[in-house]
CSV table of C-alpha atoms in Angstrom, one decimal:
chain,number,residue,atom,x,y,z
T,1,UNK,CA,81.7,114.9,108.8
T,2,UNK,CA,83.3,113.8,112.0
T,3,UNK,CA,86.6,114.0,113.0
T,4,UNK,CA,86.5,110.3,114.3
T,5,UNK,CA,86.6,108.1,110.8
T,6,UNK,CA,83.4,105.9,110.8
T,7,UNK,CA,85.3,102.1,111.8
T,8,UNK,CA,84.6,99.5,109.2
T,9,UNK,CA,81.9,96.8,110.0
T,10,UNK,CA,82.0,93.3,109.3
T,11,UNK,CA,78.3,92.3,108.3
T,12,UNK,CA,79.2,88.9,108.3
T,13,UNK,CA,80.4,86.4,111.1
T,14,UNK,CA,84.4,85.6,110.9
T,15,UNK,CA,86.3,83.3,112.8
T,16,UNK,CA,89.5,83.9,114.6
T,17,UNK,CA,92.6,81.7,114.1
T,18,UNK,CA,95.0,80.7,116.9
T,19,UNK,CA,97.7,83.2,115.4
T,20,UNK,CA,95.4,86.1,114.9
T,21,UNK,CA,94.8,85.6,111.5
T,22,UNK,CA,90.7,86.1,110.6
T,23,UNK,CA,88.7,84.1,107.9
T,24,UNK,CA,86.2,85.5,105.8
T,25,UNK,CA,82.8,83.3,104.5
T,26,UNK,CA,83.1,85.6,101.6
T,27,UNK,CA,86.3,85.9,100.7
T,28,UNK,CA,86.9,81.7,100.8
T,29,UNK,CA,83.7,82.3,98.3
T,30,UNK,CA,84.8,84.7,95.8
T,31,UNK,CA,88.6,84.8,96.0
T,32,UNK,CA,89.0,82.5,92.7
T,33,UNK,CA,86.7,85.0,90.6
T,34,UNK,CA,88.2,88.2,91.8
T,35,UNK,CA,91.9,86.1,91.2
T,36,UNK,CA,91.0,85.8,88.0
T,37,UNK,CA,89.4,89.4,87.1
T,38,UNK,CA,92.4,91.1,89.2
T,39,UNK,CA,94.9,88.5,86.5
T,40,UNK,CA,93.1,89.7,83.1
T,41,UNK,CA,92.0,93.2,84.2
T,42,UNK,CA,94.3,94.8,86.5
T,43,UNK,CA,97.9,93.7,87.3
T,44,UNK,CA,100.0,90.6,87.4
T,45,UNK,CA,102.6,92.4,88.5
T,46,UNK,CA,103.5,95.7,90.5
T,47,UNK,CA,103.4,97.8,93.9
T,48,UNK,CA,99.3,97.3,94.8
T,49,UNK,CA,97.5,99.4,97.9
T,50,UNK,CA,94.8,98.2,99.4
T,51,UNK,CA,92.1,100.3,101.5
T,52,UNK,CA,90.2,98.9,103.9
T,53,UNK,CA,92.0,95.4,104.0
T,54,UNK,CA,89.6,93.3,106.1
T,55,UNK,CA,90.7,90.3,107.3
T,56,UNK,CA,93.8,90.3,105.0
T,57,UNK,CA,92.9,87.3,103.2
T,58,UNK,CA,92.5,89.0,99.5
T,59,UNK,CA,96.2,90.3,99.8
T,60,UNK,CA,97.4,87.5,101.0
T,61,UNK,CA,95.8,84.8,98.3
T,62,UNK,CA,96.1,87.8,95.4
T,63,UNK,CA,100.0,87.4,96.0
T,64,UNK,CA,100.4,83.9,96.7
T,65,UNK,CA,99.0,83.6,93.3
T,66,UNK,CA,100.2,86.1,91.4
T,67,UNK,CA,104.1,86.6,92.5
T,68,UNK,CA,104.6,89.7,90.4
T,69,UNK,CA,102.4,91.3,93.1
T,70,UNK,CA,104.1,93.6,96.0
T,71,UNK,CA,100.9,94.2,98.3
T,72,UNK,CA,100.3,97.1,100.8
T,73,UNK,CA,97.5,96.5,103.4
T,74,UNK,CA,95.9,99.4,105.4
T,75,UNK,CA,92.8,100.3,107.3
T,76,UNK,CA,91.4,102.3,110.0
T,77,UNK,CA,90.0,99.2,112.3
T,78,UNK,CA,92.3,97.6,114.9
T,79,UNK,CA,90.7,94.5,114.2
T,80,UNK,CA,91.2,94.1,110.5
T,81,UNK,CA,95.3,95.6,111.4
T,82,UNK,CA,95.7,93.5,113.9
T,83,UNK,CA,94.8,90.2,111.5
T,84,UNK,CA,96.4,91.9,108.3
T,85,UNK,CA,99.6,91.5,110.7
T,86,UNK,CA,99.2,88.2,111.6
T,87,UNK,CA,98.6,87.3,107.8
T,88,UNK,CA,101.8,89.2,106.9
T,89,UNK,CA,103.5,87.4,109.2
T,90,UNK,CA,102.5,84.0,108.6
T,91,UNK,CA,102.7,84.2,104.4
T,92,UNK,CA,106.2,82.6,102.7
T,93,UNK,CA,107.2,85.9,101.2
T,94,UNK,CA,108.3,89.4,101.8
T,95,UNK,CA,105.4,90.7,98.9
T,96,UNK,CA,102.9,91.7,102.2
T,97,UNK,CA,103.6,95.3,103.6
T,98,UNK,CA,101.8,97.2,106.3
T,99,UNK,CA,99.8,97.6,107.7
T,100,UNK,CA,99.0,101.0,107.3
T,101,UNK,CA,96.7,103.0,109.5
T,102,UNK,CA,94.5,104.6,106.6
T,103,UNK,CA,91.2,107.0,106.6
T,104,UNK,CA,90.5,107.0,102.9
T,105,UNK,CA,88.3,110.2,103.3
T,106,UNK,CA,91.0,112.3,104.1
T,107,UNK,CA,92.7,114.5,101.7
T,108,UNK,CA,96.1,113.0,103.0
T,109,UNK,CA,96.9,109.3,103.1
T,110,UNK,CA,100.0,109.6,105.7
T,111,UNK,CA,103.0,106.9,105.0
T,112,UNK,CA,100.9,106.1,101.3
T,113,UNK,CA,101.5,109.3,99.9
T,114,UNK,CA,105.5,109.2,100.6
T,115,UNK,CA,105.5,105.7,98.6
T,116,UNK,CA,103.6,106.6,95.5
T,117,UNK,CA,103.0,106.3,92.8
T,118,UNK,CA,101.3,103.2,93.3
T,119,UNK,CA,100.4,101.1,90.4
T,120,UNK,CA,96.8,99.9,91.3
T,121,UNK,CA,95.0,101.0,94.2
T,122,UNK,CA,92.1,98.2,95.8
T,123,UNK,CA,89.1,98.5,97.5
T,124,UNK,CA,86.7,95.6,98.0
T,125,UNK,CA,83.0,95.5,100.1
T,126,UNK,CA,84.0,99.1,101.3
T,127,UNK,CA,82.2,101.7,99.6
T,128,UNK,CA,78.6,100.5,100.3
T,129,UNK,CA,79.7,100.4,104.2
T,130,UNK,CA,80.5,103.9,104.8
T,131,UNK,CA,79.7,107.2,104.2
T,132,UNK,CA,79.8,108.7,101.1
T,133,UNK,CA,82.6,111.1,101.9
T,134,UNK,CA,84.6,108.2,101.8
T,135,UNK,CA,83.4,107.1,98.2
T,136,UNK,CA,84.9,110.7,97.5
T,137,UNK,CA,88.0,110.4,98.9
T,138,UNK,CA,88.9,107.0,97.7
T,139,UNK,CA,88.7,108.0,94.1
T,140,UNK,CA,90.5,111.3,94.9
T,141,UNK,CA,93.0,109.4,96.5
T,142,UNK,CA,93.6,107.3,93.4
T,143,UNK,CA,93.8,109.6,91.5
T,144,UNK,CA,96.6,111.2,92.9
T,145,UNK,CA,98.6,107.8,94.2
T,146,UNK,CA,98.7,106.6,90.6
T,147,UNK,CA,100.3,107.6,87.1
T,148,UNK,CA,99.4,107.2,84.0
T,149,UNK,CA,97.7,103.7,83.9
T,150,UNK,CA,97.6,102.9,87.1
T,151,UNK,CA,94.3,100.8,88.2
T,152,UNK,CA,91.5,101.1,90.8
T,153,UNK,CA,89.7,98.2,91.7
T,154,UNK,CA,86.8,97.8,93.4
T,155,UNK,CA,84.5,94.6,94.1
T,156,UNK,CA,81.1,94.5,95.6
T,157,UNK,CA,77.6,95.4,95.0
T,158,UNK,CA,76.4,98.1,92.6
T,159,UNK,CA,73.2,99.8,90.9
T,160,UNK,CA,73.6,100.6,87.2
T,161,UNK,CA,72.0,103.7,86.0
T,162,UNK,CA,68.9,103.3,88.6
T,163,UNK,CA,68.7,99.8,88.1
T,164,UNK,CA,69.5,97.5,90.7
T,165,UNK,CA,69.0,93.6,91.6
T,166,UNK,CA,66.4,92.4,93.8
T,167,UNK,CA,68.8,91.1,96.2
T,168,UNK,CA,71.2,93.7,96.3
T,169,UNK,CA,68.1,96.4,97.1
T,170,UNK,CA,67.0,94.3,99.8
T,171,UNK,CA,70.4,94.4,101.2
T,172,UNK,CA,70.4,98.6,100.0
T,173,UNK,CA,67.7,98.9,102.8
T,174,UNK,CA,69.1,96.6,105.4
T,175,UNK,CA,72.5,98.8,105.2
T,176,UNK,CA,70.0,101.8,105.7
T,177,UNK,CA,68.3,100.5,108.6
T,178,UNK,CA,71.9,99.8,110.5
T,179,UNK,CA,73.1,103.4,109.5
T,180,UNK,CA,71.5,106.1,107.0
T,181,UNK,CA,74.8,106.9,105.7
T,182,UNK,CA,75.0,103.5,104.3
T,183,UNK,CA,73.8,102.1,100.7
T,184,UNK,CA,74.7,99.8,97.6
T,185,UNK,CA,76.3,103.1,95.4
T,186,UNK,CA,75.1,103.8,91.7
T,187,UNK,CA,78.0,102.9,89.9
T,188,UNK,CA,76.8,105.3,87.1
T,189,UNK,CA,74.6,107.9,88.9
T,190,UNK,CA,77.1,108.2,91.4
T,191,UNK,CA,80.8,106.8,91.3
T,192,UNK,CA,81.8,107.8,87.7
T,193,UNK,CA,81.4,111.7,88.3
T,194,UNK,CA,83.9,110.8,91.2
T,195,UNK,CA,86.2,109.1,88.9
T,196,UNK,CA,86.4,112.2,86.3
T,197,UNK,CA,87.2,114.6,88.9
T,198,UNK,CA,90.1,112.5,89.3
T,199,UNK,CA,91.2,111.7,86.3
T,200,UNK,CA,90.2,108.0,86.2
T,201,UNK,CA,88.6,106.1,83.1
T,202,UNK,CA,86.1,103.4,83.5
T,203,UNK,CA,87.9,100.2,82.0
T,204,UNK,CA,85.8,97.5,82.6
T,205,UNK,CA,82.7,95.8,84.4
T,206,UNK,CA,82.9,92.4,84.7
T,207,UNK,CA,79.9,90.6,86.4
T,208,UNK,CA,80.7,88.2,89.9
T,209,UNK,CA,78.9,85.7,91.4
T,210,UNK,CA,75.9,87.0,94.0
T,211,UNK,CA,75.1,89.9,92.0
T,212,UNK,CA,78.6,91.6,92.4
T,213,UNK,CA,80.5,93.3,89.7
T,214,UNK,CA,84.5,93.9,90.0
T,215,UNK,CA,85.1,97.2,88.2
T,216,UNK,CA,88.4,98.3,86.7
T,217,UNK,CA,89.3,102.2,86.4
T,218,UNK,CA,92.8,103.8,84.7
T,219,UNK,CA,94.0,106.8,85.5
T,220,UNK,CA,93.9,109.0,82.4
């Protein structure tokens, strides 16, 4: 792998806010559904990490709804810093932190590892846009931020045992055409031997609009 991370890439078009804050088509879409799973399934309350924070906009809405929640952001993108500071600055509350400059494939997560243990770890729309290296290190990075149930979360597209949806293989070869290290991850085949190397548990699948699932694993 190279020692320059792979920088995150936004597949979708976002606009820009006078003070630096980005919007998300998606997230305004599916922030009330992952709300909801995030409520039942992972934490009301507690000290969340986020990799790969995007625009911000999950962070921010996640704690403006649920005020138990004390939310780092990070990422490795100027870009998505840059507007995860601007919706830090502008939110009513002190529950936003970061954010941190974080390359989830490395076996050290800098200023994250001094502040663990973490109580849920979050990664939405991530794995499927980047190498797989950094599949790997985001569920041995988990693993090690979190005790004894402690929750990763992820959101996005999956396969299940070989079997994917029609629209999210179609997308599977569009991600392969922009870069060969890309692709909608077996959440079976591929991400669960990741998770028992590292101690995690599957929890729960729950099924999101567009042919997304938001999946829940505890640290064992």
């Amino acid at each position: 792998m190279s020692d320059t991370p792979a920088k995150p890439v936004a597949l979708e078009a976002r606009e820009t806010g006078e003070d630096g804050r980005r919007f998300s088509p998606s997230v305004a879409r599916n922030r009330e559904p992952i709300r909801d799973v995030f409520a039942s399934h992972v934490a009301r309350d507690g000290r969340v990490l986020e990799i790969a924070s995007g625009t911000g906009e999950h962070g921010a809405f996640l704690t403006e709804a649920l005020p138990g929640l004390d939310w780092t952001y990070s990422d490795i993108d100027q870009v998505g810093l840059d507007s995860q500071q601007a919706w830090r600055a502008a939110s009513g509350h002190d529950r936003l932190h970061g954010p941190l400059v974080l390359d989830a494939s490395l076996p050290d997560w800098g200023e994250a590892e001094a502040a663990r243990p973490w109580n849920a770890v979050v990664s939405m729309n991530m794995v499927h846009i980047a190498p797989f290296a950094v599949a790997e290190g985001l569920f041995a990075g988990a693993g090690r931020m979190m005790d004894t149930g402690g929750k990763l979360f992820l959101y996005g597209p999956f396969a299940r045992k070989g079997i994917i949806a029609p629209s999210n293989a179609a997308f599977r070869e569009n991600l392969k055409r922009r870069n060969p290290d890309w692709g909608v991850r077996d959440l079976d085949l591929e991400l669960l031997p990741l998770a028992s190397l590292a101690g995690l548990v599957l929890q729960s699948v729950v099924e999101m609009p567009a042919n997304n699932l938001a999946v829940v694993f505890e640290r064992s």
